[in-house]
Structure formats: structure tokens, C-alpha cells
Coordinates of N, CA and C in Angstrom, one line a residue:
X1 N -19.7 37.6 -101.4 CA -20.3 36.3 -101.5 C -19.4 35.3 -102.3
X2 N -19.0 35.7 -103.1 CA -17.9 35.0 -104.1 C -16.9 34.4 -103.4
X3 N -16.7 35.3 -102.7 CA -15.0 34.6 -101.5 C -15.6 33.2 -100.5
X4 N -16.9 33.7 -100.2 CA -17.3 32.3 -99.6 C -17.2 31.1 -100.1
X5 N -17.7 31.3 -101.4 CA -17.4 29.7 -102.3 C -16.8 29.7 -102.4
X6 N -15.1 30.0 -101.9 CA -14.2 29.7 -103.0 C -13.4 29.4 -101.6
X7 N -13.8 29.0 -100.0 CA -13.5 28.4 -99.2 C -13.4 27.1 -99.0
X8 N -14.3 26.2 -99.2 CA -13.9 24.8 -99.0 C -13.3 24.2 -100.2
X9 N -13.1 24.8 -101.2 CA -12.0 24.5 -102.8 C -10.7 25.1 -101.9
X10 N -10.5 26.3 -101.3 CA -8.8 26.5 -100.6 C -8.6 24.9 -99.8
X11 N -9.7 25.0 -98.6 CA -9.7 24.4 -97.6 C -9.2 22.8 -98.4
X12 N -9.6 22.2 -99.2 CA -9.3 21.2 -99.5 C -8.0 21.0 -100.4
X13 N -7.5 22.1 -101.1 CA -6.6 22.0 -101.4 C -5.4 22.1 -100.3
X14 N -5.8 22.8 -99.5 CA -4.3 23.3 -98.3 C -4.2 21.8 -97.3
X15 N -5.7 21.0 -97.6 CA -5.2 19.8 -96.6 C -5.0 18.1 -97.5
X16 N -4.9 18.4 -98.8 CA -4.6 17.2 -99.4 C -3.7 17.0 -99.3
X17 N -3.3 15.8 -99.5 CA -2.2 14.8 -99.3 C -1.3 15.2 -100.6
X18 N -1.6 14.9 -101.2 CA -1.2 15.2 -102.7 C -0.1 16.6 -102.8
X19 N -0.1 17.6 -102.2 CA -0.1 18.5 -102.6 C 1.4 19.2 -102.1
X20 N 1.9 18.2 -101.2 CA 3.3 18.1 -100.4 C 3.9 16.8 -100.3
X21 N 4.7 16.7 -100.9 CA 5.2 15.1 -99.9 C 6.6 15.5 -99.0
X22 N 6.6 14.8 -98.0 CA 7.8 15.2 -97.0 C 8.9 14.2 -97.0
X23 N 10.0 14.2 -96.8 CA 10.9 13.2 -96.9 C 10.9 12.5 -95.7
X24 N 11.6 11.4 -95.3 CA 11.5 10.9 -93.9 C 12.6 11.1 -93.5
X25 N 12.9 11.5 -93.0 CA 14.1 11.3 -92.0 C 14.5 10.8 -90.7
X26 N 13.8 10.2 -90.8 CA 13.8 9.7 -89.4 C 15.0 8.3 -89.6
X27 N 15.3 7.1 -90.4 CA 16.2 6.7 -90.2 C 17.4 7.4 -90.6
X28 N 17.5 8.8 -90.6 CA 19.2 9.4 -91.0 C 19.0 9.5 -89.5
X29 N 18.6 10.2 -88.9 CA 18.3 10.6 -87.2 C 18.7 9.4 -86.4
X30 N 18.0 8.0 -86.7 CA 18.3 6.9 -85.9 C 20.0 6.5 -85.9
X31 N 19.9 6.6 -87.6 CA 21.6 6.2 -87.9 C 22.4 7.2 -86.5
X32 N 22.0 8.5 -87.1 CA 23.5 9.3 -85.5 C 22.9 9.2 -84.6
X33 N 21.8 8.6 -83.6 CA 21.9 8.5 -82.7 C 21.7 6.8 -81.8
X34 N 22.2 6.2 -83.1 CA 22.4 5.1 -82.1 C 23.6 4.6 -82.7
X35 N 24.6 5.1 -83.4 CA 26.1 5.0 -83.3 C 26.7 5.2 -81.7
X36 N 27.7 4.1 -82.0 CA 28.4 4.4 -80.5 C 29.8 5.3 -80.7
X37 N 29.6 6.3 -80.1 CA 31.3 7.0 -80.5 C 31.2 7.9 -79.3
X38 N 30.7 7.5 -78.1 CA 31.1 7.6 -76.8 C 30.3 9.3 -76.0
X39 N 29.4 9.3 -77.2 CA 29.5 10.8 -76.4 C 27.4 10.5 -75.7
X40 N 26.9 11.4 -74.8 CA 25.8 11.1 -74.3 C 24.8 11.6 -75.4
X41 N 23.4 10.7 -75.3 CA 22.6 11.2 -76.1 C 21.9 12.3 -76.5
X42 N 22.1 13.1 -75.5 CA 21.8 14.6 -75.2 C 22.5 15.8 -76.3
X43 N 24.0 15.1 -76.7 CA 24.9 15.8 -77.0 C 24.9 15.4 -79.0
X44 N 24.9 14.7 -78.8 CA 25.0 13.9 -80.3 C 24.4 14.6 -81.4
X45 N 23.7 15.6 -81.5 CA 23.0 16.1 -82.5 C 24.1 17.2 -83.1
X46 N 24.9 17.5 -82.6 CA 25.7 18.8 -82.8 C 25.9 19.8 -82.1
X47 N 26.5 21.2 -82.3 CA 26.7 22.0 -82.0 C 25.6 22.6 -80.8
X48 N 25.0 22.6 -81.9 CA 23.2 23.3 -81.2 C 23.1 22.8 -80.3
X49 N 22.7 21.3 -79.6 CA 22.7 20.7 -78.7 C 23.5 20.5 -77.5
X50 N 24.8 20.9 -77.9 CA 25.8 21.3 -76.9 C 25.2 22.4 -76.1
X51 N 25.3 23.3 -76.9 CA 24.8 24.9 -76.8 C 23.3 24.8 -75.8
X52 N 22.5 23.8 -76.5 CA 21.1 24.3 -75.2 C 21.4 23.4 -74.6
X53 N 22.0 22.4 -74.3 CA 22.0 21.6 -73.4 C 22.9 22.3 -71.9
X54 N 24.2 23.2 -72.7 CA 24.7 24.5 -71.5 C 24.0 25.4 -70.9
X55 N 23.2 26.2 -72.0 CA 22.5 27.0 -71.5 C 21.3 26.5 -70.4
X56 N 20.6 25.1 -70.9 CA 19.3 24.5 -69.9 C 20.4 24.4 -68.3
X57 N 21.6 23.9 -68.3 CA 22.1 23.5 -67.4 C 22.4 24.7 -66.8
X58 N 22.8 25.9 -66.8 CA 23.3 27.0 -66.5 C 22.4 27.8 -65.6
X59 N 20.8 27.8 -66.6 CA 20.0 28.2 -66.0 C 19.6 27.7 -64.9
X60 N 19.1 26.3 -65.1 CA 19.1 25.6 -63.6 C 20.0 26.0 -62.3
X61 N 21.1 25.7 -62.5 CA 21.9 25.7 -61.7 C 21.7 27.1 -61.2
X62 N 21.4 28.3 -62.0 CA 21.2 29.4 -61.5 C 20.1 29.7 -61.0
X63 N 18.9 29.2 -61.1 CA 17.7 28.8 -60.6 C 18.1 28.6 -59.0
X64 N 18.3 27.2 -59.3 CA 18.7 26.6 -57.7 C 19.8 27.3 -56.7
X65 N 20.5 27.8 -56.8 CA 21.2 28.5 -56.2 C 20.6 29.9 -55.9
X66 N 19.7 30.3 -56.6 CA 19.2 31.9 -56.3 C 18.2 31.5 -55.5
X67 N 17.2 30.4 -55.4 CA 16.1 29.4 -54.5 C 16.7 29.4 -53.5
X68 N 18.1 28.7 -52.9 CA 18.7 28.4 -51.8 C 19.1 30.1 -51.0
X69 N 19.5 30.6 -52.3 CA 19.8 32.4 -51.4 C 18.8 32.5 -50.5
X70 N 17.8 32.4 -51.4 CA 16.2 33.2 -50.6 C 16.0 32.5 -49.5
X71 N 15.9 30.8 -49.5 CA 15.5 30.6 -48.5 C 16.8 30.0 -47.1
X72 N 17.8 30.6 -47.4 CA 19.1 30.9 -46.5 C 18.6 32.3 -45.8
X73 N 17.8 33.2 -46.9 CA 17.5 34.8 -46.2 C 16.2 34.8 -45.8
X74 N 15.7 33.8 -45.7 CA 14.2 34.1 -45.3 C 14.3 33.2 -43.7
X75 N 15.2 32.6 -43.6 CA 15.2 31.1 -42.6 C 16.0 32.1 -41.5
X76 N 17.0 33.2 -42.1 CA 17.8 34.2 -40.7 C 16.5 35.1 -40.3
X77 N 16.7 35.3 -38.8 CA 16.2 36.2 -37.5 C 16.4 37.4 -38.5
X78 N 15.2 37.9 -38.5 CA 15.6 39.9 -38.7 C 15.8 40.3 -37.6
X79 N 16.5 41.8 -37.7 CA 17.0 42.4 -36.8 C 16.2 43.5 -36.2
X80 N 15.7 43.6 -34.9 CA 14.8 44.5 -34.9 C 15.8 46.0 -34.3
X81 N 14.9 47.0 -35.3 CA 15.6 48.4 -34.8 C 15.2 48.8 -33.7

């Protein structure tokens, strides 16, 4: 019974304002991506971004090409024995 009272004293501590502050970063973020130094927005965040932006493209492409297989093999005449 004890543990129940001692629920909306957590609850209110874990959602006060007070109890965290976050930094903003949001204009360090704006600063690199709206410099012009030629590269696409996609890319600009770094390394990481290169890397899934290869990998998203890779998969696709492999996607679509394994789609076209099937319906290249589904569109030929079977052969009857």
C-alpha cells in the first residue's frame, strides 16, 4: 500500500520541467545545413549520412530489380511437360 502513495510524488517528479534542461541545438544544425559548400542536403550531416543514405539507395535499387526479375518470370509462358 505504501508503494501506491509514493506514485504520483515519482510521477510528478519524472515529468517536471525543472528537473532536466536540454540544450537547443537546433541553430548549430541550421548553421551546417544551410552553408553552401556544394554538397546535397541528404549528405551534409557526415559520415553517417553518406553511409544510410548508400545503404537506403542500395536496398532500393535491389528491391526494384528483384520486382522486375519476378515479374519478367511471371509474364514468360511455362513450359508444359
Amino acid at each position: 500500500m505504501n508503494q501506491l502513495l509514493k506514485v504520483p510524488v515519482l510521477a510528478s517528479r519524472a515529468f517536471s520541467s525543472s528537473a532536466r534542461q536540454m540544450r537547443n541545438r537546433v541553430p548549430e544544425a541550421q548553421k551546417l545545413f544551410q552553408e553552401d559548400n556544394g554538397l546535397p542536403v541528404h549528405i551534409k550531416g557526415g559520415t553517417l549520412d553518406v553511409l544510410l543514405y548508400r545503404a537506403t539507395m542500395t536496398i532500393a535499387l535491389t528491391g526494384t530489380c528483384y520486382s522486375l526479375y519476378w515479374l519478367f518470370t511471371a509474364s514468360m509462358p511455362q513450359k508444359k511437360a
